[in-house]
Coordinates of C-alpha atoms and ligand atoms in Angstrom, one line a residue:
X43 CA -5.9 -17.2 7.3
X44 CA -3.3 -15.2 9.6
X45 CA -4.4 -15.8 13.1
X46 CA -4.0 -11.5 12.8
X47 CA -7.1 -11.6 10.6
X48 CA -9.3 -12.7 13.5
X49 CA -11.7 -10.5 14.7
X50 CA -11.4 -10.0 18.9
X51 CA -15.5 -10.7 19.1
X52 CA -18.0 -13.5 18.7
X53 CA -19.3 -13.7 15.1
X54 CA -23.4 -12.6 14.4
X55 CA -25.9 -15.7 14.2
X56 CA -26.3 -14.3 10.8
X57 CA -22.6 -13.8 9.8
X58 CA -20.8 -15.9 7.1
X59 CA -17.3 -16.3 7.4
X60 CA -16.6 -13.8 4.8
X61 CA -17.6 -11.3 6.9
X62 CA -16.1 -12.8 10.3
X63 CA -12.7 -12.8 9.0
X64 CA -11.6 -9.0 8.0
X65 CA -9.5 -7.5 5.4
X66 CA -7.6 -5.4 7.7
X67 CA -4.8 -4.7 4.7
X68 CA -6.3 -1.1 3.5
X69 CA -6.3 0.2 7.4
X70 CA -3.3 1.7 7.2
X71 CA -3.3 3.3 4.0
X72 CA -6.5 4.7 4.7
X73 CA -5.2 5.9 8.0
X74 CA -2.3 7.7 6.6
X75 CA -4.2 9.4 3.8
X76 CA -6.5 11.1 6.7
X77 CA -3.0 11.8 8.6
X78 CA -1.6 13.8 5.5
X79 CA -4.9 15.5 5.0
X80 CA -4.9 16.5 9.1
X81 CA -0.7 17.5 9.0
X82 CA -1.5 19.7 5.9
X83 CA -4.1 21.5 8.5
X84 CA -2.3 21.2 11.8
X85 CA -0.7 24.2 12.3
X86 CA -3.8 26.8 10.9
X87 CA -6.2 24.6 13.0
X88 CA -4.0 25.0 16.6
X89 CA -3.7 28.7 15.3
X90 CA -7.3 29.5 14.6
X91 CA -8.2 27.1 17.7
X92 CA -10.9 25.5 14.2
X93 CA -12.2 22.3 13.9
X94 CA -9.9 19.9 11.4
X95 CA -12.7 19.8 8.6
X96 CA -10.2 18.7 5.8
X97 CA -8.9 15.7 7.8
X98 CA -12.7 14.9 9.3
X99 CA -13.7 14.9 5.5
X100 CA -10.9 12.8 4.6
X101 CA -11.9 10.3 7.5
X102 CA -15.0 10.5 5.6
X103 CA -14.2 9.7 2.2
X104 CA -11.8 6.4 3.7
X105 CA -15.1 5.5 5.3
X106 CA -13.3 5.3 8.6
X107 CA -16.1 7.0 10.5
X108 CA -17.7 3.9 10.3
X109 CA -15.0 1.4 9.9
X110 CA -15.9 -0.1 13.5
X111 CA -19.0 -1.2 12.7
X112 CA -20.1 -4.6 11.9
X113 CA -19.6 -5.9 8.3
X114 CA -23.4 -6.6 8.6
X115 CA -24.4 -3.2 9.6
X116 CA -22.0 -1.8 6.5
X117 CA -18.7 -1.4 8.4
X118 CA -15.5 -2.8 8.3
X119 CA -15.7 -4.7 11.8
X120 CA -12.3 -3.0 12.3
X121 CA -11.1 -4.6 16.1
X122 CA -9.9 -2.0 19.0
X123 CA -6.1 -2.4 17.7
X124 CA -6.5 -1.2 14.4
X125 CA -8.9 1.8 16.0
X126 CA -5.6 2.4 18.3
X127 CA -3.2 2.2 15.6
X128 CA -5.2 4.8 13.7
X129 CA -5.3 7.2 16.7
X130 CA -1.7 6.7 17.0
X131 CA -0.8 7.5 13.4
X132 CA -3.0 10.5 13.5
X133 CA -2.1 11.8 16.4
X134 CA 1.4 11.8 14.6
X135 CA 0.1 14.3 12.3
X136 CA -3.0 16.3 14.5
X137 CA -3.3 15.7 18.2
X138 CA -7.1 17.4 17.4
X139 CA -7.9 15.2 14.6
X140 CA -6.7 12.2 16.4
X141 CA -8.2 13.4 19.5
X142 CA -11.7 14.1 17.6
X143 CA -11.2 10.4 16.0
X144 CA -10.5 8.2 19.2
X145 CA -13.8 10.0 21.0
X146 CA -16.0 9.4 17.7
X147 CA -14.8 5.5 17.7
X148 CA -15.7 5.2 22.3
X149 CA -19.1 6.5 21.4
X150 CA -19.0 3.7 18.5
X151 CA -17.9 0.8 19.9
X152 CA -20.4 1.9 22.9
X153 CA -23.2 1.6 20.0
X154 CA -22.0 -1.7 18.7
X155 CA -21.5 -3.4 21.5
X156 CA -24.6 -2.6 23.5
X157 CA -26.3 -1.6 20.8
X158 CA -26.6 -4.6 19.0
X159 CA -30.8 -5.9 19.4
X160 CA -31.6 -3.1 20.1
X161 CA -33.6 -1.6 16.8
X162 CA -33.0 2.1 16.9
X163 CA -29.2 1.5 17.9
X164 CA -28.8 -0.7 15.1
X165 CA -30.4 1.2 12.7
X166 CA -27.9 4.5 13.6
X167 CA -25.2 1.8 13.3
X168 CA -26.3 1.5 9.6
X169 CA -26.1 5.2 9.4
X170 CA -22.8 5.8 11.0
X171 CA -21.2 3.9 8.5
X172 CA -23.6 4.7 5.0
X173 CA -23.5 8.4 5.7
X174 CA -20.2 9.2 7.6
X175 CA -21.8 10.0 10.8
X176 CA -19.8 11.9 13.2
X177 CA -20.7 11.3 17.0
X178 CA -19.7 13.8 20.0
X179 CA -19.4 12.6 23.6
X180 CA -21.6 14.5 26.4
X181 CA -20.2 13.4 30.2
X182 CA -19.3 16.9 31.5
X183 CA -22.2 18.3 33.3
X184 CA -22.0 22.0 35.6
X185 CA -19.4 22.0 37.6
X186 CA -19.0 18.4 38.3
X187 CA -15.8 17.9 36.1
X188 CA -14.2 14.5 35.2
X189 CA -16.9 13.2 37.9
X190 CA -19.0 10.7 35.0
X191 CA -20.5 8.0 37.3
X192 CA -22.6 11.0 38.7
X193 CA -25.6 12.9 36.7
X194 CA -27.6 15.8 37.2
X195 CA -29.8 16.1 34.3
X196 CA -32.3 13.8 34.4
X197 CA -34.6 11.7 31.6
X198 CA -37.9 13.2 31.7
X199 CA -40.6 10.6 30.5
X200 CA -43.8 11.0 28.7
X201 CA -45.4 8.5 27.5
X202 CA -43.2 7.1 24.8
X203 CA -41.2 10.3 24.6
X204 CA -38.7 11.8 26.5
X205 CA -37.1 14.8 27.0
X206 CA -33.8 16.0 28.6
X207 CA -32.1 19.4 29.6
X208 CA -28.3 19.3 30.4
X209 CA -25.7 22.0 31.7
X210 CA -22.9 20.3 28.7
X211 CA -19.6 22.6 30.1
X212 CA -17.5 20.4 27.4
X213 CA -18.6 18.7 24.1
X214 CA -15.6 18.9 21.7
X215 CA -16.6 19.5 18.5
X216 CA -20.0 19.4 19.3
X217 CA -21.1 21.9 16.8
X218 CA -19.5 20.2 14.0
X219 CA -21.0 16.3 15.5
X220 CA -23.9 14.5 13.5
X221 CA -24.9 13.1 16.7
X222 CA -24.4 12.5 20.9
X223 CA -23.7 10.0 22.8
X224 CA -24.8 11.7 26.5
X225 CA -25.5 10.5 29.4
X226 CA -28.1 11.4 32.3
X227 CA -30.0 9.9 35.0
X228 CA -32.7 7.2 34.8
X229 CA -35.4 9.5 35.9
X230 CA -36.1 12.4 38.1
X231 CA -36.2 10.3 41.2
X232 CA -33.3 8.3 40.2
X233 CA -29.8 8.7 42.7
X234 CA -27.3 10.7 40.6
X235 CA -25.3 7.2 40.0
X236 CA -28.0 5.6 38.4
X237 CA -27.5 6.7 34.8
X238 CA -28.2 5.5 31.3
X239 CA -26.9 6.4 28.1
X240 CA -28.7 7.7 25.0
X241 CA -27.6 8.1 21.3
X242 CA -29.1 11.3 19.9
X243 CA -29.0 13.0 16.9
X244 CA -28.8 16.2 15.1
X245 CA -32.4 16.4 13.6
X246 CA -33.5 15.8 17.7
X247 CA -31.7 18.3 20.4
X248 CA -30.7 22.2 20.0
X249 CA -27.1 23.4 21.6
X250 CA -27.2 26.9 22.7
X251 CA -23.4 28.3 23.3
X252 CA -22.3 28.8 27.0
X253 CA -18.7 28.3 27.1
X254 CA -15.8 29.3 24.4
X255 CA -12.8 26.7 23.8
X256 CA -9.8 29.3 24.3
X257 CA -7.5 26.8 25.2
X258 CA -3.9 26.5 25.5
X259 CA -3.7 23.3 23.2
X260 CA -6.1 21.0 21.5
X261 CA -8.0 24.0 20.3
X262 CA -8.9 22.0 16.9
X263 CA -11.4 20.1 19.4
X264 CA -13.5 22.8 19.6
X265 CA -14.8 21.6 23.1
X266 CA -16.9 24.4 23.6
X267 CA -19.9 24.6 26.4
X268 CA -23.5 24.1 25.4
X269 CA -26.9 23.8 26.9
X270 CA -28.6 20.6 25.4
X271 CA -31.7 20.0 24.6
X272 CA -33.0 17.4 23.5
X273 CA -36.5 15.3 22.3
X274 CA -37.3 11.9 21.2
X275 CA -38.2 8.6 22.1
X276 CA -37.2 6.0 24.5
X277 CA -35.8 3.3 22.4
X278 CA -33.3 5.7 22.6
X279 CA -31.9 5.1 25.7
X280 CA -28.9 1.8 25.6
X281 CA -31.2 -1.4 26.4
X282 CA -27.9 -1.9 29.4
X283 CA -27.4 0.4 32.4
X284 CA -24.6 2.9 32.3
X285 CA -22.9 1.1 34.9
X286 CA -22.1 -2.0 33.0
X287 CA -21.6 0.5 29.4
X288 CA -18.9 2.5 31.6
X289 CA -17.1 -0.8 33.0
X290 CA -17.6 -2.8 29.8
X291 CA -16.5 0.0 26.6
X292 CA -16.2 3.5 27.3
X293 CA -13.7 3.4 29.8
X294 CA -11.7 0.6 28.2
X295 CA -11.9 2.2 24.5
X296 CA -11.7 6.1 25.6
X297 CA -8.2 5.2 27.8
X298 CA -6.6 3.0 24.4
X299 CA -7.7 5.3 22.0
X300 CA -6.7 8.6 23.8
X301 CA -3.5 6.9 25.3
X302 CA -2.8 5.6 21.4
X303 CA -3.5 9.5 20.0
X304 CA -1.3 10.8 23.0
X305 CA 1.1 8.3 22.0
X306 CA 1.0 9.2 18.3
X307 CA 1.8 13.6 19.6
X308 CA 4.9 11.9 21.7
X309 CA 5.7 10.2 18.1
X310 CA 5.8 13.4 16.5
X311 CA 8.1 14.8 19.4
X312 CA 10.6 12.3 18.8
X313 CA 10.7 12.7 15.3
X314 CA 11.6 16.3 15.3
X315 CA 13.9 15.6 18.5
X316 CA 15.9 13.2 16.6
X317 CA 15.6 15.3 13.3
X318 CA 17.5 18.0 15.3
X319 CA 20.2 15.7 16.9
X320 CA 20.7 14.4 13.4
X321 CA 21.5 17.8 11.8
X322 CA 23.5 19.2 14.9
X323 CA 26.0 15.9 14.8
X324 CA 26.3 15.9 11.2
X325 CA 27.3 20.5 11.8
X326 CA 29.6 19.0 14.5
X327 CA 31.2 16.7 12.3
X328 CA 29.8 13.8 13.8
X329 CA 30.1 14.9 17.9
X330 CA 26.6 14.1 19.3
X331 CA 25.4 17.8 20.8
X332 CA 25.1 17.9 24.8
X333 CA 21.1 17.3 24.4
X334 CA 21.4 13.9 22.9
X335 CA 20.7 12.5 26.5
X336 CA 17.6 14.1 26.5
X337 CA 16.6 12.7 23.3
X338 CA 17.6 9.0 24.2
X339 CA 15.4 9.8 27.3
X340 CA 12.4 11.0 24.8
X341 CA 13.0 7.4 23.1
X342 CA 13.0 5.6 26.1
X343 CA 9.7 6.8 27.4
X344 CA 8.2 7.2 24.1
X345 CA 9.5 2.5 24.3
X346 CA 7.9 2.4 27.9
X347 CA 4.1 4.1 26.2
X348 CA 3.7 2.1 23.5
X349 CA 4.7 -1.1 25.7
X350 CA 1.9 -0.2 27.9
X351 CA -0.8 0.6 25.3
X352 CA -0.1 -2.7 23.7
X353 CA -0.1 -4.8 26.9
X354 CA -3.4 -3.1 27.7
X355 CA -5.0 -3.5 23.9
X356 CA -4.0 -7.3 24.4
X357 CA -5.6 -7.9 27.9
X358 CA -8.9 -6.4 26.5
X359 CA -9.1 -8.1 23.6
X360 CA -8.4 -11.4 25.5
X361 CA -11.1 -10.4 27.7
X362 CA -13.5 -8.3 25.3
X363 CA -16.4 -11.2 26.1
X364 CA -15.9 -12.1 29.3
X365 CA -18.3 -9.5 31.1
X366 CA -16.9 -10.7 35.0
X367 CA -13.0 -10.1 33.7
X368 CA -14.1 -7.0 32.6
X369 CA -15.6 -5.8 35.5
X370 CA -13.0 -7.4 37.5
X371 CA -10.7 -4.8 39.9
X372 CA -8.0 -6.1 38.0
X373 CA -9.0 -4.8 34.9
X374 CA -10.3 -1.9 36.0
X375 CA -7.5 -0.9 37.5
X376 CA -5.0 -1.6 34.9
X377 CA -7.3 0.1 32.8
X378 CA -7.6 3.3 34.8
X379 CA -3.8 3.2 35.3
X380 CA -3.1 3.1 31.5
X381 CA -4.7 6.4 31.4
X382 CA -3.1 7.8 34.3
X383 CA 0.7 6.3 33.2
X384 CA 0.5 7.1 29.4
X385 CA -0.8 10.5 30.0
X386 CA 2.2 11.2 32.0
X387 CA 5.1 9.1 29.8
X388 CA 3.3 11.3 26.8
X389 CA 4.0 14.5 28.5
X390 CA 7.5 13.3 29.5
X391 CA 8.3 12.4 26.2
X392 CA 7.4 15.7 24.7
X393 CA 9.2 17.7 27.7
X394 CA 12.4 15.3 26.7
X395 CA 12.2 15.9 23.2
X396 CA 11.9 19.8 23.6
X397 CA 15.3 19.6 26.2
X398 CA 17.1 17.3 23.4
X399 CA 15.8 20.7 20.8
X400 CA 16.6 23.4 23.3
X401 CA 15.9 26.6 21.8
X402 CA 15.0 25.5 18.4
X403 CA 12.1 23.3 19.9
X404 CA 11.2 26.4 22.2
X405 CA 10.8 28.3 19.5
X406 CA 7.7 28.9 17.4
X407 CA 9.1 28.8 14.0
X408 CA 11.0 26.4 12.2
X409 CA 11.3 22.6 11.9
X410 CA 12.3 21.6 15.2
X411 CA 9.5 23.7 17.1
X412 CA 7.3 22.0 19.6
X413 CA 5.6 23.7 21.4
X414 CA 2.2 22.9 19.3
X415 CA 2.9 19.0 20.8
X416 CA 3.5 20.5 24.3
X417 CA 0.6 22.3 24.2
X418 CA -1.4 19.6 23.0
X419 CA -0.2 17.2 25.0
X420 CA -0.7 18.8 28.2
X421 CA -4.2 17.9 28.1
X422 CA -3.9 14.4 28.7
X423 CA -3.6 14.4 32.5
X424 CA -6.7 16.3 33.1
X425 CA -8.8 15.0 30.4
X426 CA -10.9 13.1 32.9
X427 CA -8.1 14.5 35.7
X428 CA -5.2 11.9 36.9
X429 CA -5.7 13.1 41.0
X430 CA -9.3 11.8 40.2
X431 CA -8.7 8.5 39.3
X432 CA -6.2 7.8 41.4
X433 CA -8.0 8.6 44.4
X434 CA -10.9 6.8 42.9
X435 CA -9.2 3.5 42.7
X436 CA -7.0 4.2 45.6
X437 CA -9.5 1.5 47.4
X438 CA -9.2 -1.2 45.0
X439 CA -5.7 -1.0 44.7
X440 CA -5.3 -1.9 48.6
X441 CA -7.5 -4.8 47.9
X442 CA -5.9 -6.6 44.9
X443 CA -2.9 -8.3 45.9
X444 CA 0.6 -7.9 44.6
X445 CA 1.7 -9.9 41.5
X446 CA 3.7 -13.3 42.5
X447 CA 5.1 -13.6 39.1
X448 CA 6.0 -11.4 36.3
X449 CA 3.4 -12.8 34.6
X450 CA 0.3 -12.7 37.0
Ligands
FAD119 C1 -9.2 18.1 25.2 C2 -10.4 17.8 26.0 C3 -11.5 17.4 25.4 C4 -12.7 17.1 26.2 N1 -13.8 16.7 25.6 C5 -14.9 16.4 26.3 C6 -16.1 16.0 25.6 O1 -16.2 15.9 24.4 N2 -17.2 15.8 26.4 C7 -17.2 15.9 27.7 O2 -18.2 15.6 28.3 N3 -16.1 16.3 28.4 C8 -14.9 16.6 27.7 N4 -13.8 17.0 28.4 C9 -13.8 17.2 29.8 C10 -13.3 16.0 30.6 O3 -14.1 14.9 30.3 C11 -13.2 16.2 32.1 O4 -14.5 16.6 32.5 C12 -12.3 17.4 32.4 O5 -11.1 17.2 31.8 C13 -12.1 17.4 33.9 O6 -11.4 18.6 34.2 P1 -11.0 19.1 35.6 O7 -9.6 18.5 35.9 O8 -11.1 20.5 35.7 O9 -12.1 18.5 36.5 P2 -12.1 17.7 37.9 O10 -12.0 16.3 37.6 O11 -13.3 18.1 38.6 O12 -10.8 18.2 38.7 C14 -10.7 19.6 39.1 C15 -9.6 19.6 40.1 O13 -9.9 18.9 41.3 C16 -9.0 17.9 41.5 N5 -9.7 16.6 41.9 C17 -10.9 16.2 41.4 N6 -11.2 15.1 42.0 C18 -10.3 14.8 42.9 C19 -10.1 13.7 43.8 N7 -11.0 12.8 43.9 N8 -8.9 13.7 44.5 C20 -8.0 14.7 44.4 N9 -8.2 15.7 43.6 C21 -9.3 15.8 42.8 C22 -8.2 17.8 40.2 O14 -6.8 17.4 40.5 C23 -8.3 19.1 39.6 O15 -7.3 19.9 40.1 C24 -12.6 17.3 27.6 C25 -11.4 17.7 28.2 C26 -10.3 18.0 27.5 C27 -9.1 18.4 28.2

C-alpha cells in the first residue's frame, strides 16, 4: 500500500479496510474529462454570463459531486488534496466550473465532517453522492458583505419545525443548486455571532430573485441575489455550533479549494503566455521577444502559488483531527493568509502573463487572449475581501511570535 493511499481521517467503527484505504487512481481522469467538458463551454458561458451545465453534468456522470463522501455513505472518501487538485485542473479549463466545484465540495466536507451521527445529515450524505446532488453556499446576508461570523436572519422555532427568512445578496448558482448550506442565528434572541449552520434542500425553501449577476468575470457562477425562504425541521440544523464548523472546515476547505481553482486560471495564463513566447522566438529565429521577462515572472509566481497551497493542504491534513491545532492562531492565521497571498500571486500571475502577450493577450480574439482569465481572476481578492481579513487577524498576528527556524 503507497503511504499516498492513506486517507487524511480516522477510519468509521464500521469501516473495513477496503474502504479505509482509497483507489485514488481514476481521480484524475475523471477530473480531466469534466475539464474538457467545462473548456468546450468556457468561452459561451463567460459570454452569456450562464451556468456551466455541460461541465456540471459531466461532474455528474464521473460521480465527482459526491466523490468526498465516505465510502460507507456511497462516496469515494476522496481526501482534501485530490478535491484541490481537481479545482486546480478545472480551473485550468473554467474558472466558473472550478469555482462552482470547490464551493459544492466546502459545503461537503462541512456535511461529512460534522455531519457524521447526525441522522438527517447522513442520510443527505447518501444522497449527495447516489443522486449527484449539487449544494450552494448562503453566507452573504444584506449589506453585510464578506462579514460571515455575523447573522441577521434568525431560526424561528416551532415546535419541531423551523422556519427562516434571509436577505441572500449572493448565492452562486443558486438557481441551478439541489440544495443550501446557509447559515443564520441560533434564535431570535441570539447575538448576531451566535450562528448555526443548516443543510436545506430544494423540495424545502423558495428563492425569489433580488439581485442579477452582471459581473465583470466569473459570470458562469451565476451568483445572483435571492430572498430565501425556507421550512423544515430541526434535525436540520449541524449537531456543532458554527463557531467550531467555521474554524474546523469551511474556512480551511473554501481557502484550498478556491486558492487551488485560482491557481488552476493562473495555469491557464501561463500556458498561453508561454505558447506566445514560443511562437514569437521560433518568428524571430530563435531571439526571445522583449516580454519574455514577463513571462518568467508569470512562472515564478505561478512556483510561489502552488508552493503555498501545498504547504497549506499538508499542514491541514497533518492536523485534520486535532480540533486545538485547528483552532489554534497559528492555523488560522496561515489559513487566512493562504487566501489573502494566493489570491494576489493568482492575479499577479495573470497580469504577467498578459505583459509577456502584450497585445495579442489584450486582445479578445485569438489564441493568446486573456482577458477571460483576468477577468475571472480578479475576483479572488474580494471573494470574502483581502482588507477584511487582514484587519481581522491583524490582532492575532501581533500575538503569535516570529518563527525561530525555517521550519517552526
Ligand atoms: C465569484 C463570487 C462568488 C460568490 N459566491 C457567494 C456564494 O455562493 N454565497 C455567498 O454567500 N457569498 C458569495 N460571494 C460573496 C462573498 O462571500 C463576499 O460576501 C463578498 O465577496 C464580499 O464582497 P465585498 O468586498 O463587497 O464586501 P465587504 O467584505 O463588505 O467589503 C466591502 C468594502 O469594505 C472594505 N472592508 C470591509 N471590511 C473591512 C475591514 N475590516 N477593514 C478594511 N476594509 C474593509 C473592503 O476592502 C471593501 O472595499 C461571492 C463572491 C464572489 C466574488
Amino acid at each position: 500500500m503507497n503511504v499516498q493511499e492513506v486517507r487524511f481521517r480516522k477510519p468509521a467503527a464500521d469501516e473495513t479496510s477496503e474502504q479505509f484505504f482509497l483507489d485514488r487512481s481514476s481521480f484524475p481522469q475523471r477530473a480531466t474529462i469534466v475539464a474538457t467538458a467545462a473548456a468546450a463551454e468556457a468561452e459561451d458561458v463567460d459570454r452569456q454570463g450562464r451556468f456551466p451545465q455541460k461541465a456540471i453534468d459531466a461532474a455528474r456522470a464521473q460521480k465527482l459531486l459526491g466523490v468526498q463522501i465516505p465510502q460507507s455513505f456511497g462516496g469515494d472518501g476522496a481526501p482534501i488534496s485530490d478535491i484541490a487538485e481537481m479545482c486546480y485542473t478545472l480551473g485550468r479549463a473554467c474558472a466558473s466550473t472550478a469555482m462552482i466545484f470547490a464551493m459544492h465540495q466546502t459545503k461537503v466536507a462541512c456535511l461529512v465532517r460534522h455531519g457524521a451521527g447526525s441522522k438527517w445529515h447522513e442520510a443527505l450524505m447518501r444522497r449527495v453522492a447516489a443522486e449527484q446532488l449539487l449544494l450552494a453556499s448562503s453566507t452573504t446576508e444584506g449589506q453585510n458583505g464578506g462579514n460571515i461570523r455575523f447573522s441577521t436572519a434568525a431560526v424561528e422555532r416551532t415546535d419541531a419545525e423551523i422556519s427562516l427568512v434571509r436577505n441572500a445578496t449572493v448565492i452562486s448558482y443558486g438557481a441551478q443548486a439541489d440544495g443550501i448550506v446557509t447559515i443564520a442565528r441560533r434564535a431570535n434572541d441570539a447575538a448576531g455571532s451566535d450562528q448555526v449552520l443548516l443543510a436545506i434542500t430544494k423540495d424545502d425553501y423558495t428563492l425569489e430573485p433580488s439581485l442579477e449577476w452582471e459581473t465583470l468575470g466569473m459570470r458562469g457562477t451565476c451568483s445572483a441575489g435571492f430572498e430565501l425562504k425556507f421550512k423544515g425541521t430541526a434535525d436540520q440544523i449541524f449537531p456543532e455550533g458554527y463557531d467550531k464548523i467555521h474554524a474546523q472546515t469551511m474556512t480551511p476547505v473554501a481557502h484550498l479549494c478556491w486558492s487551488s481553482a485560482w491557481a488552476g486560471i493562473a495555469a491557464a495564463a501561463v500556458d498561453r503566455a508561454q505558447a506566445f513566447i514560443r511562437k514569437a522566438a521560433r518568428g524571430a529565429g530563435g531571439q526571445m521577444p522583449p516580454g519574455a521577462a514577463h513571462f518568467t515572472a508569470a512562472k515564478m509566481t505561478l512556483t510561489k502559488l502552488r508552493a503555498i497551497i501545498t504547504a497549506s493542504l499538508d499542514t491541514y491534513a497533518v492536523h485534520e483531527h486535532d480540533e486545538r491545532a485547528l483552532s489554534s492562531l497559528d492555523f488560522q492565521s496561515q489559513i487566512n493568509l493562504l487566501k489573502v497571498e494566493a489570491s494576489e500571486l493568482a492575479v499577479e500571475t495573470v497580469m504577467s502573463a498578459m505583459r509577456a502577450c502584450g497585445l495579442s493577450g489584450y486582445r479578445n480574439d485569438g489564441d493568446f487572449s486573456l482577458g477571460r482569465h483576468l477577468r475571472d481572476v480578479l475576483s479572488a481578492p474580494i471573494m470574502i475581501n483581502n482588507d477584511r481579513i487582514l484587519a481581522n487577524i491583524a490582532t492575532a498576528s501581533l500575538m503569535s511570535g516570529v518563527p525561530a527556524s525555517l521550519r517552526d
